[in-house]
Amino acid sequence: MIETININWPSGAIDPTIHCPACGSMVLSPLEEEGPGCHHVQFIIDSESGEFNYITESFDEILKEFRKPDVEEFDEWDATEVFLEEAESNTFYVMNLILPSNVSIEDDPVCLRIGYELFFTEDQEELYEELERRHDEEGLHDHSQN
């Protein structure tokens, strides 16, 4: 099972700006029309359309085994649901942003789902290299232990 976090966005609030939990890059903003500016984002899909707003080639390949093209009414949203339930990964993370319906209180909320591959090892190496560089510049890093 994939780690998932649900965020219930308040009714009437302006759509949020979403940032990557690994690198802090902006992923989505109500003011921006471009795709995610982050290499961690693997897909963005919404429950209303059941189709991807964004998907990487590598995740599209992974999702092939979770799709059921022979089953009518089984869309891309359903395939991601199966992926989340059945896949095993300690670096994949999903954020469900639950937005209340603007039409009526009785309508189901829209869920915007964003899948991240966090690449902790690579990201941490970049972070540690940057911290080491800053410590060296400031004279804070003790190389006597190396």
PDB file of C-alpha atoms in Angstrom:
ATOM      1  CA  MET A   1       0.000   0.000   0.000  1.00  0.00           C
ATOM      2  CA  ILE A   2       1.227   3.496  -0.898  1.00  0.00           C
ATOM      3  CA  GLU A   3       1.483   6.244   1.747  1.00  0.00           C
ATOM      4  CA  THR A   4      -1.344   8.738   1.245  1.00  0.00           C
ATOM      5  CA  ILE A   5      -2.302  11.980   2.923  1.00  0.00           C
ATOM      6  CA  ASN A   6      -5.742  13.583   2.587  1.00  0.00           C
ATOM      7  CA  ILE A   7      -6.154  17.338   2.848  1.00  0.00           C
ATOM      8  CA  ASN A   8      -9.716  18.637   3.109  1.00  0.00           C
ATOM      9  CA  TRP A   9      -9.770  22.140   1.669  1.00  0.00           C
ATOM     10  CA  PRO A  10     -12.339  24.512   3.213  1.00  0.00           C
ATOM     11  CA  SER A  11     -15.415  25.441   1.205  1.00  0.00           C
ATOM     12  CA  GLY A  12     -15.217  28.896  -0.358  1.00  0.00           C
ATOM     13  CA  ALA A  13     -11.442  29.202   0.029  1.00  0.00           C
ATOM     14  CA  ILE A  14      -9.272  30.053  -2.968  1.00  0.00           C
ATOM     15  CA  ASP A  15      -7.660  26.951  -4.453  1.00  0.00           C
ATOM     16  CA  PRO A  16      -4.328  26.322  -2.722  1.00  0.00           C
ATOM     17  CA  THR A  17      -0.817  26.583  -4.077  1.00  0.00           C
ATOM     18  CA  ILE A  18       0.743  23.116  -3.800  1.00  0.00           C
ATOM     19  CA  HIS A  19       4.466  22.614  -3.202  1.00  0.00           C
ATOM     20  CA  CYS A  20       6.522  19.433  -3.402  1.00  0.00           C
ATOM     21  CA  PRO A  21       7.136  17.887   0.047  1.00  0.00           C
ATOM     22  CA  ALA A  22      10.665  16.846  -0.989  1.00  0.00           C
ATOM     23  CA  CYS A  23      12.140  19.912  -2.707  1.00  0.00           C
ATOM     24  CA  GLY A  24       9.646  22.714  -2.081  1.00  0.00           C
ATOM     25  CA  SER A  25       9.123  23.497  -5.777  1.00  0.00           C
ATOM     26  CA  MET A  26       5.713  24.785  -6.751  1.00  0.00           C
ATOM     27  CA  VAL A  27       3.593  21.992  -8.220  1.00  0.00           C
ATOM     28  CA  LEU A  28       0.257  23.773  -8.725  1.00  0.00           C
ATOM     29  CA  SER A  29      -1.080  27.258  -8.294  1.00  0.00           C
ATOM     30  CA  PRO A  30      -4.465  28.752  -9.132  1.00  0.00           C
ATOM     31  CA  LEU A  31      -2.568  31.542 -10.937  1.00  0.00           C
ATOM     32  CA  GLU A  32      -0.342  29.300 -13.079  1.00  0.00           C
ATOM     33  CA  GLU A  33      -1.424  27.286 -16.116  1.00  0.00           C
ATOM     34  CA  GLU A  34       1.818  25.337 -16.622  1.00  0.00           C
ATOM     35  CA  GLY A  35       2.460  21.786 -15.480  1.00  0.00           C
ATOM     36  CA  PRO A  36       4.374  20.924 -12.325  1.00  0.00           C
ATOM     37  CA  GLY A  37       7.802  22.484 -12.001  1.00  0.00           C
ATOM     38  CA  CYS A  38       9.134  19.499 -10.085  1.00  0.00           C
ATOM     39  CA  HIS A  39      10.794  16.229 -11.125  1.00  0.00           C
ATOM     40  CA  HIS A  40       9.206  14.397  -8.165  1.00  0.00           C
ATOM     41  CA  VAL A  41       5.642  14.691  -9.545  1.00  0.00           C
ATOM     42  CA  GLN A  42       4.659  11.509 -11.360  1.00  0.00           C
ATOM     43  CA  PHE A  43       1.008  12.275 -11.996  1.00  0.00           C
ATOM     44  CA  ILE A  44      -1.879  14.628 -11.328  1.00  0.00           C
ATOM     45  CA  ILE A  45      -5.422  13.341 -11.736  1.00  0.00           C
ATOM     46  CA  ASP A  46      -8.838  14.535 -10.632  1.00  0.00           C
ATOM     47  CA  SER A  47     -11.828  12.459  -9.595  1.00  0.00           C
ATOM     48  CA  GLU A  48     -14.258  14.598 -11.574  1.00  0.00           C
ATOM     49  CA  SER A  49     -12.875  13.722 -15.009  1.00  0.00           C
ATOM     50  CA  GLY A  50     -11.171  10.457 -14.045  1.00  0.00           C
ATOM     51  CA  GLU A  51      -8.386  11.425 -16.467  1.00  0.00           C
ATOM     52  CA  PHE A  52      -4.806  12.566 -15.936  1.00  0.00           C
ATOM     53  CA  ASN A  53      -4.018  16.265 -16.013  1.00  0.00           C
ATOM     54  CA  TYR A  54      -0.343  15.266 -16.026  1.00  0.00           C
ATOM     55  CA  ILE A  55       1.515  11.947 -16.141  1.00  0.00           C
ATOM     56  CA  THR A  56       5.150  10.996 -16.715  1.00  0.00           C
ATOM     57  CA  GLU A  57       6.088   8.301 -19.213  1.00  0.00           C
ATOM     58  CA  SER A  58       7.652   6.177 -16.466  1.00  0.00           C
ATOM     59  CA  PHE A  59       4.511   6.225 -14.301  1.00  0.00           C
ATOM     60  CA  ASP A  60       2.324   5.580 -17.349  1.00  0.00           C
ATOM     61  CA  GLU A  61       4.414   2.442 -17.903  1.00  0.00           C
ATOM     62  CA  ILE A  62       4.037   1.356 -14.251  1.00  0.00           C
ATOM     63  CA  LEU A  63       0.273   1.892 -14.380  1.00  0.00           C
ATOM     64  CA  LYS A  64      -0.153  -0.461 -17.351  1.00  0.00           C
ATOM     65  CA  GLU A  65      -0.424  -3.501 -15.080  1.00  0.00           C
ATOM     66  CA  PHE A  66      -3.171  -1.815 -13.016  1.00  0.00           C
ATOM     67  CA  ARG A  67      -5.396  -0.792 -15.937  1.00  0.00           C
ATOM     68  CA  LYS A  68      -8.345  -2.900 -17.034  1.00  0.00           C
ATOM     69  CA  PRO A  69      -9.114  -1.891 -20.630  1.00  0.00           C
ATOM     70  CA  ASP A  70     -11.643  -4.718 -20.993  1.00  0.00           C
ATOM     71  CA  VAL A  71     -13.771  -3.454 -18.086  1.00  0.00           C
ATOM     72  CA  GLU A  72     -16.255  -0.771 -19.027  1.00  0.00           C
ATOM     73  CA  GLU A  73     -16.469   2.155 -16.583  1.00  0.00           C
ATOM     74  CA  PHE A  74     -12.918   1.424 -15.303  1.00  0.00           C
ATOM     75  CA  ASP A  75     -11.011   4.644 -15.910  1.00  0.00           C
ATOM     76  CA  GLU A  76      -7.586   6.060 -15.060  1.00  0.00           C
ATOM     77  CA  TRP A  77      -8.832   7.117 -11.610  1.00  0.00           C
ATOM     78  CA  ASP A  78      -9.765   3.498 -10.890  1.00  0.00           C
ATOM     79  CA  ALA A  79      -6.341   2.333 -12.094  1.00  0.00           C
ATOM     80  CA  THR A  80      -4.624   4.721  -9.662  1.00  0.00           C
ATOM     81  CA  GLU A  81      -6.903   3.432  -6.872  1.00  0.00           C
ATOM     82  CA  VAL A  82      -5.747  -0.137  -7.566  1.00  0.00           C
ATOM     83  CA  PHE A  83      -2.114   1.018  -7.761  1.00  0.00           C
ATOM     84  CA  LEU A  84      -2.400   2.704  -4.336  1.00  0.00           C
ATOM     85  CA  GLU A  85      -3.894  -0.418  -2.772  1.00  0.00           C
ATOM     86  CA  GLU A  86      -1.625  -3.017  -4.345  1.00  0.00           C
ATOM     87  CA  ALA A  87       1.745  -1.389  -5.040  1.00  0.00           C
ATOM     88  CA  GLU A  88       4.596  -1.466  -2.538  1.00  0.00           C
ATOM     89  CA  SER A  89       7.029   1.436  -2.382  1.00  0.00           C
ATOM     90  CA  ASN A  90       8.737   3.317   0.402  1.00  0.00           C
ATOM     91  CA  THR A  91       9.524   6.325  -1.803  1.00  0.00           C
ATOM     92  CA  PHE A  92       6.145   6.895  -3.468  1.00  0.00           C
ATOM     93  CA  TYR A  93       3.777   9.317  -1.779  1.00  0.00           C
ATOM     94  CA  VAL A  94       0.298  10.535  -2.743  1.00  0.00           C
ATOM     95  CA  MET A  95      -1.502  13.695  -1.729  1.00  0.00           C
ATOM     96  CA  ASN A  96      -5.302  13.819  -2.069  1.00  0.00           C
ATOM     97  CA  LEU A  97      -6.531  17.388  -2.040  1.00  0.00           C
ATOM     98  CA  ILE A  98     -10.280  17.230  -1.443  1.00  0.00           C
ATOM     99  CA  LEU A  99     -12.032  20.304  -2.794  1.00  0.00           C
ATOM    100  CA  PRO A 100     -15.692  20.902  -1.918  1.00  0.00           C
ATOM    101  CA  SER A 101     -18.127  21.067  -4.830  1.00  0.00           C
ATOM    102  CA  ASN A 102     -18.990  24.570  -6.004  1.00  0.00           C
ATOM    103  CA  VAL A 103     -22.335  23.431  -7.380  1.00  0.00           C
ATOM    104  CA  SER A 104     -24.250  22.175  -4.388  1.00  0.00           C
ATOM    105  CA  ILE A 105     -23.671  20.842  -0.919  1.00  0.00           C
ATOM    106  CA  GLU A 106     -25.112  17.463  -1.920  1.00  0.00           C
ATOM    107  CA  ASP A 107     -22.588  16.973  -4.769  1.00  0.00           C
ATOM    108  CA  ASP A 108     -19.516  14.893  -4.077  1.00  0.00           C
ATOM    109  CA  PRO A 109     -16.316  16.845  -3.528  1.00  0.00           C
ATOM    110  CA  VAL A 110     -13.640  16.772  -6.206  1.00  0.00           C
ATOM    111  CA  CYS A 111     -10.400  15.054  -5.270  1.00  0.00           C
ATOM    112  CA  LEU A 112      -7.191  16.249  -6.882  1.00  0.00           C
ATOM    113  CA  ARG A 113      -4.622  13.460  -6.501  1.00  0.00           C
ATOM    114  CA  ILE A 114      -0.902  14.142  -6.892  1.00  0.00           C
ATOM    115  CA  GLY A 115       1.604  11.286  -6.949  1.00  0.00           C
ATOM    116  CA  TYR A 116       5.224  11.932  -5.980  1.00  0.00           C
ATOM    117  CA  GLU A 117       8.295   9.737  -6.295  1.00  0.00           C
ATOM    118  CA  LEU A 118      10.477  11.259  -3.600  1.00  0.00           C
ATOM    119  CA  PHE A 119      13.899   9.755  -4.440  1.00  0.00           C
ATOM    120  CA  PHE A 120      15.082  10.302  -0.878  1.00  0.00           C
ATOM    121  CA  THR A 121      18.638   9.112  -1.453  1.00  0.00           C
ATOM    122  CA  GLU A 122      19.262  11.411  -4.431  1.00  0.00           C
ATOM    123  CA  ASP A 123      17.525  14.372  -2.828  1.00  0.00           C
ATOM    124  CA  GLN A 124      19.319  13.901   0.469  1.00  0.00           C
ATOM    125  CA  GLU A 125      22.684  13.673  -1.315  1.00  0.00           C
ATOM    126  CA  GLU A 126      21.990  17.020  -3.018  1.00  0.00           C
ATOM    127  CA  LEU A 127      20.908  18.537   0.297  1.00  0.00           C
ATOM    128  CA  TYR A 128      23.920  17.184   2.214  1.00  0.00           C
ATOM    129  CA  GLU A 129      26.326  18.371  -0.503  1.00  0.00           C
ATOM    130  CA  GLU A 130      24.814  21.860  -0.332  1.00  0.00           C
ATOM    131  CA  LEU A 131      24.976  21.891   3.490  1.00  0.00           C
ATOM    132  CA  GLU A 132      28.588  20.702   3.401  1.00  0.00           C
ATOM    133  CA  ARG A 133      29.487  23.403   0.862  1.00  0.00           C
ATOM    134  CA  ARG A 134      27.889  26.095   3.072  1.00  0.00           C
ATOM    135  CA  HIS A 135      29.603  24.767   6.197  1.00  0.00           C
ATOM    136  CA  ASP A 136      32.964  24.787   4.385  1.00  0.00           C
ATOM    137  CA  GLU A 137      32.388  28.388   3.259  1.00  0.00           C
ATOM    138  CA  GLU A 138      31.524  29.408   6.815  1.00  0.00           C
ATOM    139  CA  GLY A 139      34.351  27.365   8.340  1.00  0.00           C
ATOM    140  CA  LEU A 140      31.919  25.197  10.303  1.00  0.00           C
ATOM    141  CA  HIS A 141      32.806  21.789   8.875  1.00  0.00           C
ATOM    142  CA  ASP A 142      35.539  19.844  10.635  1.00  0.00           C
ATOM    143  CA  HIS A 143      37.464  17.725   8.108  1.00  0.00           C
ATOM    144  CA  SER A 144      39.778  16.255  10.763  1.00  0.00           C
ATOM    145  CA  GLN A 145      37.439  13.265  11.194  1.00  0.00           C
ATOM    146  CA  ASN A 146      37.627  12.252   7.480  1.00  0.00           C
TER     147      ASN A 146
END
